[in-house]
mmCIF file of C-alpha atoms and ligand atoms in Angstrom:
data_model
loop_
_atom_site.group_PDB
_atom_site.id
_atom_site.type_symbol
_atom_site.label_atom_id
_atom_site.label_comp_id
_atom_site.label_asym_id
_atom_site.label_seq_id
_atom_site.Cartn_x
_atom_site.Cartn_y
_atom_site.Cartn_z
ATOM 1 C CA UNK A 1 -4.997 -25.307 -0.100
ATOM 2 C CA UNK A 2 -2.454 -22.495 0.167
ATOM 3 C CA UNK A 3 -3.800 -19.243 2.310
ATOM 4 C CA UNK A 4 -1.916 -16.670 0.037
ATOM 5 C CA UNK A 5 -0.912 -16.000 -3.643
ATOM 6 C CA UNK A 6 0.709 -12.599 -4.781
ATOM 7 C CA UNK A 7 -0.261 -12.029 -8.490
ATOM 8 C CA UNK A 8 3.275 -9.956 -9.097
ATOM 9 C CA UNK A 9 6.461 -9.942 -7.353
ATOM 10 C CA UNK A 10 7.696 -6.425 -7.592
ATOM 11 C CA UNK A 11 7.781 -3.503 -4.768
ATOM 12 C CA UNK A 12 4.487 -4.361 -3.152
ATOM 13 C CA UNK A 13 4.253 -8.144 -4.081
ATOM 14 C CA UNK A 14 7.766 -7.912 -2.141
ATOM 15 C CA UNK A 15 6.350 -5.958 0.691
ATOM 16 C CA UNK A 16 2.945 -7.605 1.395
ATOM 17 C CA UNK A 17 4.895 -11.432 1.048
ATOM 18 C CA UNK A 18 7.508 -10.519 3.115
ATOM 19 C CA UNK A 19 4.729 -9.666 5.863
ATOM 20 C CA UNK A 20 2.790 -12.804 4.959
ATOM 21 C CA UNK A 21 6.083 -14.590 5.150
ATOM 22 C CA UNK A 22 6.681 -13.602 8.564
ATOM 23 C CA UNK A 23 2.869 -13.652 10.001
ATOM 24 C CA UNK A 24 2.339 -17.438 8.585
ATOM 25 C CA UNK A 25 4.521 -20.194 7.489
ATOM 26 C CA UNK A 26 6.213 -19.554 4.381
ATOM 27 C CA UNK A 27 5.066 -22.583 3.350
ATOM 28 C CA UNK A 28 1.538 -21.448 2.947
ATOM 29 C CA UNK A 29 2.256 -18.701 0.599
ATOM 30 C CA UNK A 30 2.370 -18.274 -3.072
ATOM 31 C CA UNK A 31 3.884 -16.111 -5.408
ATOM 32 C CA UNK A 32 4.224 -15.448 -8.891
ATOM 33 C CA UNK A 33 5.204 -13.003 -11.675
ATOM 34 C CA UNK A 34 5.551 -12.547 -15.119
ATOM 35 C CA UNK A 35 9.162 -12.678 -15.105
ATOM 36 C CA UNK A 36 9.898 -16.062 -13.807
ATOM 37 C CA UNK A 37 13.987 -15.629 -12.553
ATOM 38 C CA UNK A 38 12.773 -12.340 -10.219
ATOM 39 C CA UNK A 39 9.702 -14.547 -8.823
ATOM 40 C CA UNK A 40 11.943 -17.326 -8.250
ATOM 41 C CA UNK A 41 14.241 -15.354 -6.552
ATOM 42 C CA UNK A 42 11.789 -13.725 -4.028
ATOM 43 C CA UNK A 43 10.571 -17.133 -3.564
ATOM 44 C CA UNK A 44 14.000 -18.454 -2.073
ATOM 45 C CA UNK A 45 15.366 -15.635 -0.592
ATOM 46 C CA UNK A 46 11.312 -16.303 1.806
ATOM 47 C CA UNK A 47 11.353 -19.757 1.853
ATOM 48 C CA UNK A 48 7.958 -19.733 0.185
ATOM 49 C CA UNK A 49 6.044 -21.880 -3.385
ATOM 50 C CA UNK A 50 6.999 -20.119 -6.591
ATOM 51 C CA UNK A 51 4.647 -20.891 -9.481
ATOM 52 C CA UNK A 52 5.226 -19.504 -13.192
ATOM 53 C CA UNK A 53 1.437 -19.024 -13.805
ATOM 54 C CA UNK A 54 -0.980 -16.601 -12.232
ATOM 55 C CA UNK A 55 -3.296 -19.325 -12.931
ATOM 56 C CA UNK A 56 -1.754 -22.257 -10.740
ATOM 57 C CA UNK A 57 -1.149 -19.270 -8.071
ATOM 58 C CA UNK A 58 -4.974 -18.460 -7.964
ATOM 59 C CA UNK A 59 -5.807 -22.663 -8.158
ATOM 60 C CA UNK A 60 -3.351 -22.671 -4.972
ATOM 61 C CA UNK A 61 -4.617 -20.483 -2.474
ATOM 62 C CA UNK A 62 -7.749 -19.359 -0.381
ATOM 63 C CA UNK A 63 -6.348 -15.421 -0.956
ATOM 64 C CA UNK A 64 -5.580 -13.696 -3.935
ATOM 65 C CA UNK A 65 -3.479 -10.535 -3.720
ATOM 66 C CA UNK A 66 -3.153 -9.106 -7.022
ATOM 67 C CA UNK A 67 -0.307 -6.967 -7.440
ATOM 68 C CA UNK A 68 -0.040 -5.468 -10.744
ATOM 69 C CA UNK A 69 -0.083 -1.878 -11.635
ATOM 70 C CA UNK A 70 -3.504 -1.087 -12.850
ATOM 71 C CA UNK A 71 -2.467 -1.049 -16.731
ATOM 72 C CA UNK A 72 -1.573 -4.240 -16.857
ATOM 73 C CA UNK A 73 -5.017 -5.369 -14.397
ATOM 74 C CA UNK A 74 -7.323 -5.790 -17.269
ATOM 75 C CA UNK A 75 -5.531 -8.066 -19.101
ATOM 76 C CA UNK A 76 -4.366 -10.153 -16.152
ATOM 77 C CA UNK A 77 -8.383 -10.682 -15.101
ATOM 78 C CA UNK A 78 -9.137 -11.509 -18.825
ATOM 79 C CA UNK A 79 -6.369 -14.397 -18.597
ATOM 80 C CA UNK A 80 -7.407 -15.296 -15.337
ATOM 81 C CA UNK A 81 -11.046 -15.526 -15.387
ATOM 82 C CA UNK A 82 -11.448 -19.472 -17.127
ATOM 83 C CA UNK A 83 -9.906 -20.059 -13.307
ATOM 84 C CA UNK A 84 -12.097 -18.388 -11.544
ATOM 85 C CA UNK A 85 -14.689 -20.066 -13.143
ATOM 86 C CA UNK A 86 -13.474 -23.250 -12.868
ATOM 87 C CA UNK A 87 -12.113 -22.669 -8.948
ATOM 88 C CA UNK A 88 -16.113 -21.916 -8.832
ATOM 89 C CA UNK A 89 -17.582 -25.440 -10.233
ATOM 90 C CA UNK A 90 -15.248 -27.050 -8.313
ATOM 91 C CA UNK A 91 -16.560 -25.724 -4.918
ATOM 92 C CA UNK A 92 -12.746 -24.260 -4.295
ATOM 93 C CA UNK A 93 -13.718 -20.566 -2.088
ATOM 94 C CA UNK A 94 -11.621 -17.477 -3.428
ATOM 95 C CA UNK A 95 -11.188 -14.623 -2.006
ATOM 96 C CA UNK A 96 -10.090 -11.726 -4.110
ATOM 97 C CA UNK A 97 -7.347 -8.882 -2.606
ATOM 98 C CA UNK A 98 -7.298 -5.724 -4.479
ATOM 99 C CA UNK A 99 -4.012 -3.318 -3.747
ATOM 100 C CA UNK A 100 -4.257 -1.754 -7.275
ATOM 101 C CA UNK A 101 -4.697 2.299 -6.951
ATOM 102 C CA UNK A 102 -7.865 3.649 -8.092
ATOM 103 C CA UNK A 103 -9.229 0.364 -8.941
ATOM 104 C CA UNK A 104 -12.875 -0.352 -7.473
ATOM 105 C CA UNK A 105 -14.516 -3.105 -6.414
ATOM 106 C CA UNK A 106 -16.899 -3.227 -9.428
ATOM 107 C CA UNK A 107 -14.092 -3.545 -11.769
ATOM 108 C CA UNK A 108 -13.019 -7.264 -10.527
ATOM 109 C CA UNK A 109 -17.064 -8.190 -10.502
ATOM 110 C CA UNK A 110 -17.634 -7.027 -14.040
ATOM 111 C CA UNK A 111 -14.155 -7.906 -15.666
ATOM 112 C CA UNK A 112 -14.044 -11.927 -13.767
ATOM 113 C CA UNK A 113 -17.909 -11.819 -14.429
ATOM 114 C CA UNK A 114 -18.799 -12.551 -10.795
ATOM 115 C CA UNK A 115 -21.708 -11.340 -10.383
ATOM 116 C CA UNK A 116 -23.880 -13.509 -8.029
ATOM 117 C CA UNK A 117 -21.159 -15.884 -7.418
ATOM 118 C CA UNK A 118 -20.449 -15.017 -4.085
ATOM 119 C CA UNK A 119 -16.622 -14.343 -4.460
ATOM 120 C CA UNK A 120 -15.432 -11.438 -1.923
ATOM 121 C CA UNK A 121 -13.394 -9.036 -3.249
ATOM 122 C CA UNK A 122 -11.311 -6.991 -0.112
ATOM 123 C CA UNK A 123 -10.236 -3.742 -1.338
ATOM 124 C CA UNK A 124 -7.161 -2.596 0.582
ATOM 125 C CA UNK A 125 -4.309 -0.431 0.047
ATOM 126 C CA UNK A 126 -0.963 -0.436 1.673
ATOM 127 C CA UNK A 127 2.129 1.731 1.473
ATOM 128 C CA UNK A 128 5.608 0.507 0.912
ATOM 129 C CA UNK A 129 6.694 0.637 4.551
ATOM 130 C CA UNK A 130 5.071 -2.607 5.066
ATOM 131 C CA UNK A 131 8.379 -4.083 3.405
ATOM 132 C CA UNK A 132 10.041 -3.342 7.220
ATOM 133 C CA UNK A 133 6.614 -4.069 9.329
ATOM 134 C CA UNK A 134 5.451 -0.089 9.973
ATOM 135 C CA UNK A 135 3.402 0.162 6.675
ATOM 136 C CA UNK A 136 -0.302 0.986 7.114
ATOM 137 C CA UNK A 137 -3.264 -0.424 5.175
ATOM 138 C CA UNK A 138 -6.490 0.786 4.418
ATOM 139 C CA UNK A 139 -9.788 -1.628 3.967
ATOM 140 C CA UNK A 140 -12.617 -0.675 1.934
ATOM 141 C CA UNK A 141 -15.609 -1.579 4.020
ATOM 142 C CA UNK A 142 -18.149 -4.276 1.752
ATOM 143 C CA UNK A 143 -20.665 -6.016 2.072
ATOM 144 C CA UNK A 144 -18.994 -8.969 -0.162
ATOM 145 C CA UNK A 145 -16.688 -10.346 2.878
ATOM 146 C CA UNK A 146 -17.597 -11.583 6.209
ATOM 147 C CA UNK A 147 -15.586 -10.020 9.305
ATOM 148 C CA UNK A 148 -14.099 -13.305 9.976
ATOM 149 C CA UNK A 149 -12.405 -13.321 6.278
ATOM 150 C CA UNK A 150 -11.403 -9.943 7.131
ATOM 151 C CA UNK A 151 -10.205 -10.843 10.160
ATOM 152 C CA UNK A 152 -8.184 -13.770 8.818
ATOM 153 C CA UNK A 153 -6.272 -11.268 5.943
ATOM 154 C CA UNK A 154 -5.535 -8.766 8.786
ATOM 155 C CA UNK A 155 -3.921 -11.626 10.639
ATOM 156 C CA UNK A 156 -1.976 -13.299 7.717
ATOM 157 C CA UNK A 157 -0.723 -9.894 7.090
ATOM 158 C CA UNK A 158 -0.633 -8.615 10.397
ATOM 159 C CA UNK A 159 3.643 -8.451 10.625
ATOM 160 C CA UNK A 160 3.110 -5.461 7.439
ATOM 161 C CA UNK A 161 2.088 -2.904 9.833
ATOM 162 C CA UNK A 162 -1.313 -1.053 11.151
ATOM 163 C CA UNK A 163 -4.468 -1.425 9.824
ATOM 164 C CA UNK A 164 -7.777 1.031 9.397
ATOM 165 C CA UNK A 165 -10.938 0.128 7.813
ATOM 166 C CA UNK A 166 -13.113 3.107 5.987
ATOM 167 C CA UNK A 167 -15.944 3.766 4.288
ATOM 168 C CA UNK A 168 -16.206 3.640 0.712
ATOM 169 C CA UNK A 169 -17.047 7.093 0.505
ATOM 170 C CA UNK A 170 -13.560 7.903 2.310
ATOM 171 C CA UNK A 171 -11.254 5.326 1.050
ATOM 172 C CA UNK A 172 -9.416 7.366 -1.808
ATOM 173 C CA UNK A 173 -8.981 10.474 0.592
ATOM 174 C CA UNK A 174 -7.511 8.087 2.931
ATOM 175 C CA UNK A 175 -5.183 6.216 0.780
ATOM 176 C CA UNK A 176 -4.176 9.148 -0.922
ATOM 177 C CA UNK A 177 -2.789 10.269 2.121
ATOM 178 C CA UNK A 178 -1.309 7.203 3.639
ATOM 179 C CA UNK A 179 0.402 5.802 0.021
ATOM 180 C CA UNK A 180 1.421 9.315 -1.591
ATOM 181 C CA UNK A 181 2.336 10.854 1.659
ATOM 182 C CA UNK A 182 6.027 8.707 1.681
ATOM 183 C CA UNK A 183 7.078 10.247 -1.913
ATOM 184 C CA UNK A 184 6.162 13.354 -0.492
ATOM 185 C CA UNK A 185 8.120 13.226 3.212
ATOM 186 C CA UNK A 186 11.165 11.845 1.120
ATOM 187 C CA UNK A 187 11.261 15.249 -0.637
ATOM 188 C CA UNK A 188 10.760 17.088 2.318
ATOM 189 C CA UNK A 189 13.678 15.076 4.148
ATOM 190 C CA UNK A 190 15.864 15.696 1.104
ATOM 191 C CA UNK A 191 15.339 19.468 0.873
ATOM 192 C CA UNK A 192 15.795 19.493 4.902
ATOM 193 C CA UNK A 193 19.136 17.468 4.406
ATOM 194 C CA UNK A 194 19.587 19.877 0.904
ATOM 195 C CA UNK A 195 20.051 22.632 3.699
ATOM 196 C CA UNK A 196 22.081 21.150 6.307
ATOM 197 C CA UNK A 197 24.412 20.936 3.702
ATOM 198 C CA UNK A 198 24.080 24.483 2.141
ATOM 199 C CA UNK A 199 24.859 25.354 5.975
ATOM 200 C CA UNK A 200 27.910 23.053 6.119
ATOM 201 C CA UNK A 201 27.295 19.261 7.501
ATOM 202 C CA UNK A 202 28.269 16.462 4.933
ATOM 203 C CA UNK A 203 25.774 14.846 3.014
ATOM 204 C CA UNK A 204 25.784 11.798 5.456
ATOM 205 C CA UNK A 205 25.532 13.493 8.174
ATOM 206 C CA UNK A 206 22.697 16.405 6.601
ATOM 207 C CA UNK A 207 20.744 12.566 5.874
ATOM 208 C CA UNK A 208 20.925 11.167 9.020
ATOM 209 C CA UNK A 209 19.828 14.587 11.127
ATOM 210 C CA UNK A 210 16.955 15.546 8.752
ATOM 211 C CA UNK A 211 15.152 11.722 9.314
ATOM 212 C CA UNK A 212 15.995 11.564 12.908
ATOM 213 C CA UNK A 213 13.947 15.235 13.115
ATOM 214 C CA UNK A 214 11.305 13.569 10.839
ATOM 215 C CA UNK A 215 11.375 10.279 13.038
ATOM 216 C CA UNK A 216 11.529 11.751 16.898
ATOM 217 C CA UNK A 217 8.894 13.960 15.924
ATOM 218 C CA UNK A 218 6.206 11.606 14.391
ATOM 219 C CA UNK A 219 6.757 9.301 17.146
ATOM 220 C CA UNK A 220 6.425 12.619 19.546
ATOM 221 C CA UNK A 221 3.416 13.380 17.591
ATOM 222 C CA UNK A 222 1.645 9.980 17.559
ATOM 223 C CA UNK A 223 1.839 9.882 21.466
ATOM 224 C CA UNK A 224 0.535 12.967 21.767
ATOM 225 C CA UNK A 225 -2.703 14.389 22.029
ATOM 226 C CA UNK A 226 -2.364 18.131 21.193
ATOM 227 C CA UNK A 227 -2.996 19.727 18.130
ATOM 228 C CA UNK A 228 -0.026 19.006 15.644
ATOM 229 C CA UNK A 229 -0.028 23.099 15.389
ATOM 230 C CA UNK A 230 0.546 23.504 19.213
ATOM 231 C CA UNK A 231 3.442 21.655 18.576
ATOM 232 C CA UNK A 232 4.731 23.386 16.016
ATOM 233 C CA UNK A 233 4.495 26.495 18.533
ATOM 234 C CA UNK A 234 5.937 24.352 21.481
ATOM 235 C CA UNK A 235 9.479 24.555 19.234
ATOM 236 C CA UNK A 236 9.133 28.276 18.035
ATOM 237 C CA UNK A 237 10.638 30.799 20.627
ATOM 238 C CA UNK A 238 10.398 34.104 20.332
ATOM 239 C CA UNK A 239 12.289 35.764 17.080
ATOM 240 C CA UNK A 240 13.767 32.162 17.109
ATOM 241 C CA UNK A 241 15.515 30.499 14.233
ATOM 242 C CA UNK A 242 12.230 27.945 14.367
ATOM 243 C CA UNK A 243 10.064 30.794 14.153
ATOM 244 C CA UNK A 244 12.026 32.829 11.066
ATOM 245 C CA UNK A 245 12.076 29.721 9.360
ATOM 246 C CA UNK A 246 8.133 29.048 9.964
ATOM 247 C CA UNK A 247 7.985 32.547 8.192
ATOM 248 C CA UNK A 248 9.679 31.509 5.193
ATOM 249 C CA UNK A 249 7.807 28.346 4.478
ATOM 250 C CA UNK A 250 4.764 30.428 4.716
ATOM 251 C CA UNK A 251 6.158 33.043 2.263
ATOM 252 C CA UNK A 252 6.521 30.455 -0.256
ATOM 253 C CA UNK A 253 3.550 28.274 -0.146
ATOM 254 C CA UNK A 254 4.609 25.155 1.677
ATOM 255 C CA UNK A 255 1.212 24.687 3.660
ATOM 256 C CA UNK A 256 -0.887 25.505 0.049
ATOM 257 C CA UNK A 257 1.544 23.429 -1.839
ATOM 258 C CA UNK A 258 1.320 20.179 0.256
ATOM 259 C CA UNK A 259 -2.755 20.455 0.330
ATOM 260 C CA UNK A 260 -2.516 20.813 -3.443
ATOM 261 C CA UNK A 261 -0.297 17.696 -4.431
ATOM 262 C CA UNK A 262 -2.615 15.942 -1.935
ATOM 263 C CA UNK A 263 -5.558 17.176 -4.055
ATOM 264 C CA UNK A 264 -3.940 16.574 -7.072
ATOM 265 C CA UNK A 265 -3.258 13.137 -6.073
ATOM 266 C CA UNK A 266 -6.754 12.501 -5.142
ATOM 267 C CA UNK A 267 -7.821 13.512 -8.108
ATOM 268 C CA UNK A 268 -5.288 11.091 -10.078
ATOM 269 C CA UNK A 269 -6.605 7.852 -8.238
ATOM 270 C CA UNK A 270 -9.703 8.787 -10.009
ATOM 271 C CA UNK A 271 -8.665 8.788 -12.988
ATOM 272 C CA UNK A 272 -6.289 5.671 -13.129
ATOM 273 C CA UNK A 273 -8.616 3.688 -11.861
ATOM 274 C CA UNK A 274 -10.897 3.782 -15.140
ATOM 275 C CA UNK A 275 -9.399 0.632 -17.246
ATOM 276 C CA UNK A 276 -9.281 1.288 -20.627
HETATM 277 N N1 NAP B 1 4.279 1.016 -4.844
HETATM 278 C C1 NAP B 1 3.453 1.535 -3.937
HETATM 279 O O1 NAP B 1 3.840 2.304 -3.057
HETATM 280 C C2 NAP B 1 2.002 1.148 -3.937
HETATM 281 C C3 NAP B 1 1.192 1.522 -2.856
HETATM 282 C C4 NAP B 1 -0.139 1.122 -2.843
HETATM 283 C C5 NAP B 1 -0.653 0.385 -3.894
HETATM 284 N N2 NAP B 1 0.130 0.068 -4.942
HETATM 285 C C6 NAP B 1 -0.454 -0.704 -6.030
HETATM 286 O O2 NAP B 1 0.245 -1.915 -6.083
HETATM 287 C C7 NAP B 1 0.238 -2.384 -7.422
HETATM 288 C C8 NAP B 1 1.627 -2.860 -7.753
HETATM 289 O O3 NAP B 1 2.514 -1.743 -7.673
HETATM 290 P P1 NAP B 1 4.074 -1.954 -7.559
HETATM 291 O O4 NAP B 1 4.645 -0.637 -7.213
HETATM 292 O O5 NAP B 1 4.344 -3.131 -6.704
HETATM 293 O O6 NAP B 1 4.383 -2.298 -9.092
HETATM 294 P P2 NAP B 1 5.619 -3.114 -9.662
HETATM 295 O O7 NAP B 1 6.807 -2.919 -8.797
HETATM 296 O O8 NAP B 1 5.705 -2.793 -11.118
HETATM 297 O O9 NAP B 1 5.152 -4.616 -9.483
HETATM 298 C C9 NAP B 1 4.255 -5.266 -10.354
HETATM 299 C C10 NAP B 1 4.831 -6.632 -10.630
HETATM 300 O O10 NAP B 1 3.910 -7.383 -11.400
HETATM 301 C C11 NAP B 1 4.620 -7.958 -12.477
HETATM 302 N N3 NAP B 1 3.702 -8.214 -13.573
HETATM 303 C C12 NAP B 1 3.435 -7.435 -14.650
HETATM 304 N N4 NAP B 1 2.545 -8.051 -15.454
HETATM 305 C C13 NAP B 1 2.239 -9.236 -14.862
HETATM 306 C C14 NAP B 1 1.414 -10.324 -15.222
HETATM 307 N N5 NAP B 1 0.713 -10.323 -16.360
HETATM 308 N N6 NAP B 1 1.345 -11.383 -14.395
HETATM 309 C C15 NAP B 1 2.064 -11.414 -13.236
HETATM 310 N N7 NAP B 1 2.884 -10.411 -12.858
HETATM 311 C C16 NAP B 1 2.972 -9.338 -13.651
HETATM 312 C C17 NAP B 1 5.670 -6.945 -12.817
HETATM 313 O O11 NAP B 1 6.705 -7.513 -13.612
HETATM 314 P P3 NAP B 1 7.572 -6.479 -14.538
HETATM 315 O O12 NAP B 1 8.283 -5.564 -13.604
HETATM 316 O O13 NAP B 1 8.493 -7.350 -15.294
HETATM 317 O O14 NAP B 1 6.577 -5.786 -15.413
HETATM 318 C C18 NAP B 1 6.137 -6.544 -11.433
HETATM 319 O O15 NAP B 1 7.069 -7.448 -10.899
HETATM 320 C C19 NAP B 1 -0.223 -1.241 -8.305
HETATM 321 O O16 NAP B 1 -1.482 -1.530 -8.838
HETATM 322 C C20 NAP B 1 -0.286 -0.056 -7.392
HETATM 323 O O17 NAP B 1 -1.394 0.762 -7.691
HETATM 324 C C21 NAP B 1 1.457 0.414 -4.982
#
């Protein structure tokens, strides 16, 4: 048997097999999709199986990552639970991946009807910088997986980034923050680079200086133990441009804007996650 399947091939199918791809030989991993030529495709370009059903992927492999957004999840479990059931008879261990926002672990146990069938169900969630290896990815901790499966998935997909495991009381506040957060830093980069060109630098150029801020400074900040506001002071002089500009942010709600969308956003995981 197969270690992987991906149950779609589009941004995170693409990100998570890529990782896969690299961690494990290509050879062991599946993918599918329900547009056969962009599967394909993907397939080649990683040197990995294409199959045109979600059923033969699931049949295939010891994992199964589904990757659909969660309007189209329902229906994909409905097709796909006859397999599950016969994977079952047959003695053939699954083990489910969930990536799909908002969607709980209950869901897959109700809708695949596997209750007391002893199929684990990881729920993770990534973020699309796991297509270049610094993505992060958050576990659900359960009580339906052993730490050695767990183990195994973090090593198959080990080349997609870091890794944290949480509660599942504080999963949603943590993927909130660690899968909306990059929609939300390309904003800010664009207004940053928005200004460098109101002040005269070429677009190009405006680009390139607002991510290499962004990118020195995480780094600075991930090595460092002080208090991300201390650092923030460490670059404001006195009556210094830093320091005016601090002022204007403040003026216009930046601080109470970002804590909002990231409310906001928490509150929207909620809410997709109930499958009509
Ligand atoms: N994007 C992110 O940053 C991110 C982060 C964390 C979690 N997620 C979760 O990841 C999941 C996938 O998101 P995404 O952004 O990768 O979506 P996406 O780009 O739309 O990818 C989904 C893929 O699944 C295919 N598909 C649709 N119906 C299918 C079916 N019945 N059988 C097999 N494949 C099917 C789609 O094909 P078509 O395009 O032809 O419909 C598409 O290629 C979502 O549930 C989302 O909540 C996404």
């Amino acid at each position: 048997m197969k270690k992987i399947a991906f149950i779609g091939s589009g941004t995170m199918g693409t990100a998570l097999a890529t990782a896969a791809c690299k961690g494990i030989d290509p050879s062991e991993v599946v993918i599918t999709d329900v547009v056969t030529e962009k599967g394909q495709k993907l397939a080649d370009e990683l040197g990995c199986n294409f199959v045109e059903t979600n059923g033969e992927a699931i049949k295939a492999a010891h994992y199964v990552v589904f990757c659909v957004k969660p309007q189209f999840l329902k229906s994909v479990l409905e097709e796909v639970k006859p397999v599950f059931a016969a994977c079952a008879e047959e003695g053939q261990e699954k083990i489910i991946v969930s990536i799909v926002a908002g969607v709980e672990v209950s869901t897959y146990m109700k809708e695949l009807e596997l209750e007391g069938k002893n199929v684990p169900v990881i729920r993770i969630l990534p973020n699309t910088a796991c297509l270049i290896g610094k993505g992060f990815i958050l576990i659900e901790q359960g009580d339906s997986y052993t730490k050695e499966q767990e183990d195994e998935f973090r090593y198959i997909l080990r080349e997609a980034g870091g890794f944290d495991s949480l509660p599942a009381s504080q999963f949603v506040a943590g993927t909130v923050l660690t899968s909306t957060s990059p929609a939300f830093i390309a904003m800010f980069a664009n207004s940053l680079a928005d200004g460098g060109v109101y002040n005269g630098l070429l677009r190009y150029q405006a680009r390139r200086y607002a991510l290499e801020g962004i990118l020195g400074t995480v780094q600075l900040f991930l090595q460092s133990e002080k208090h991300l506001e201390n650092l923030k002071d460490d670059v404001c002089s006195p009556a210094g441009p830093a320091m005016i500009g601090v002022k204007t942010l403040e003026d216009r709600g930046f601080r109470s804007s970002v804590i909002n969308a990231v409310v906001d956003a928490y509150k929207r995981f909620d809410e997709i996650g109930k499958l009509k």
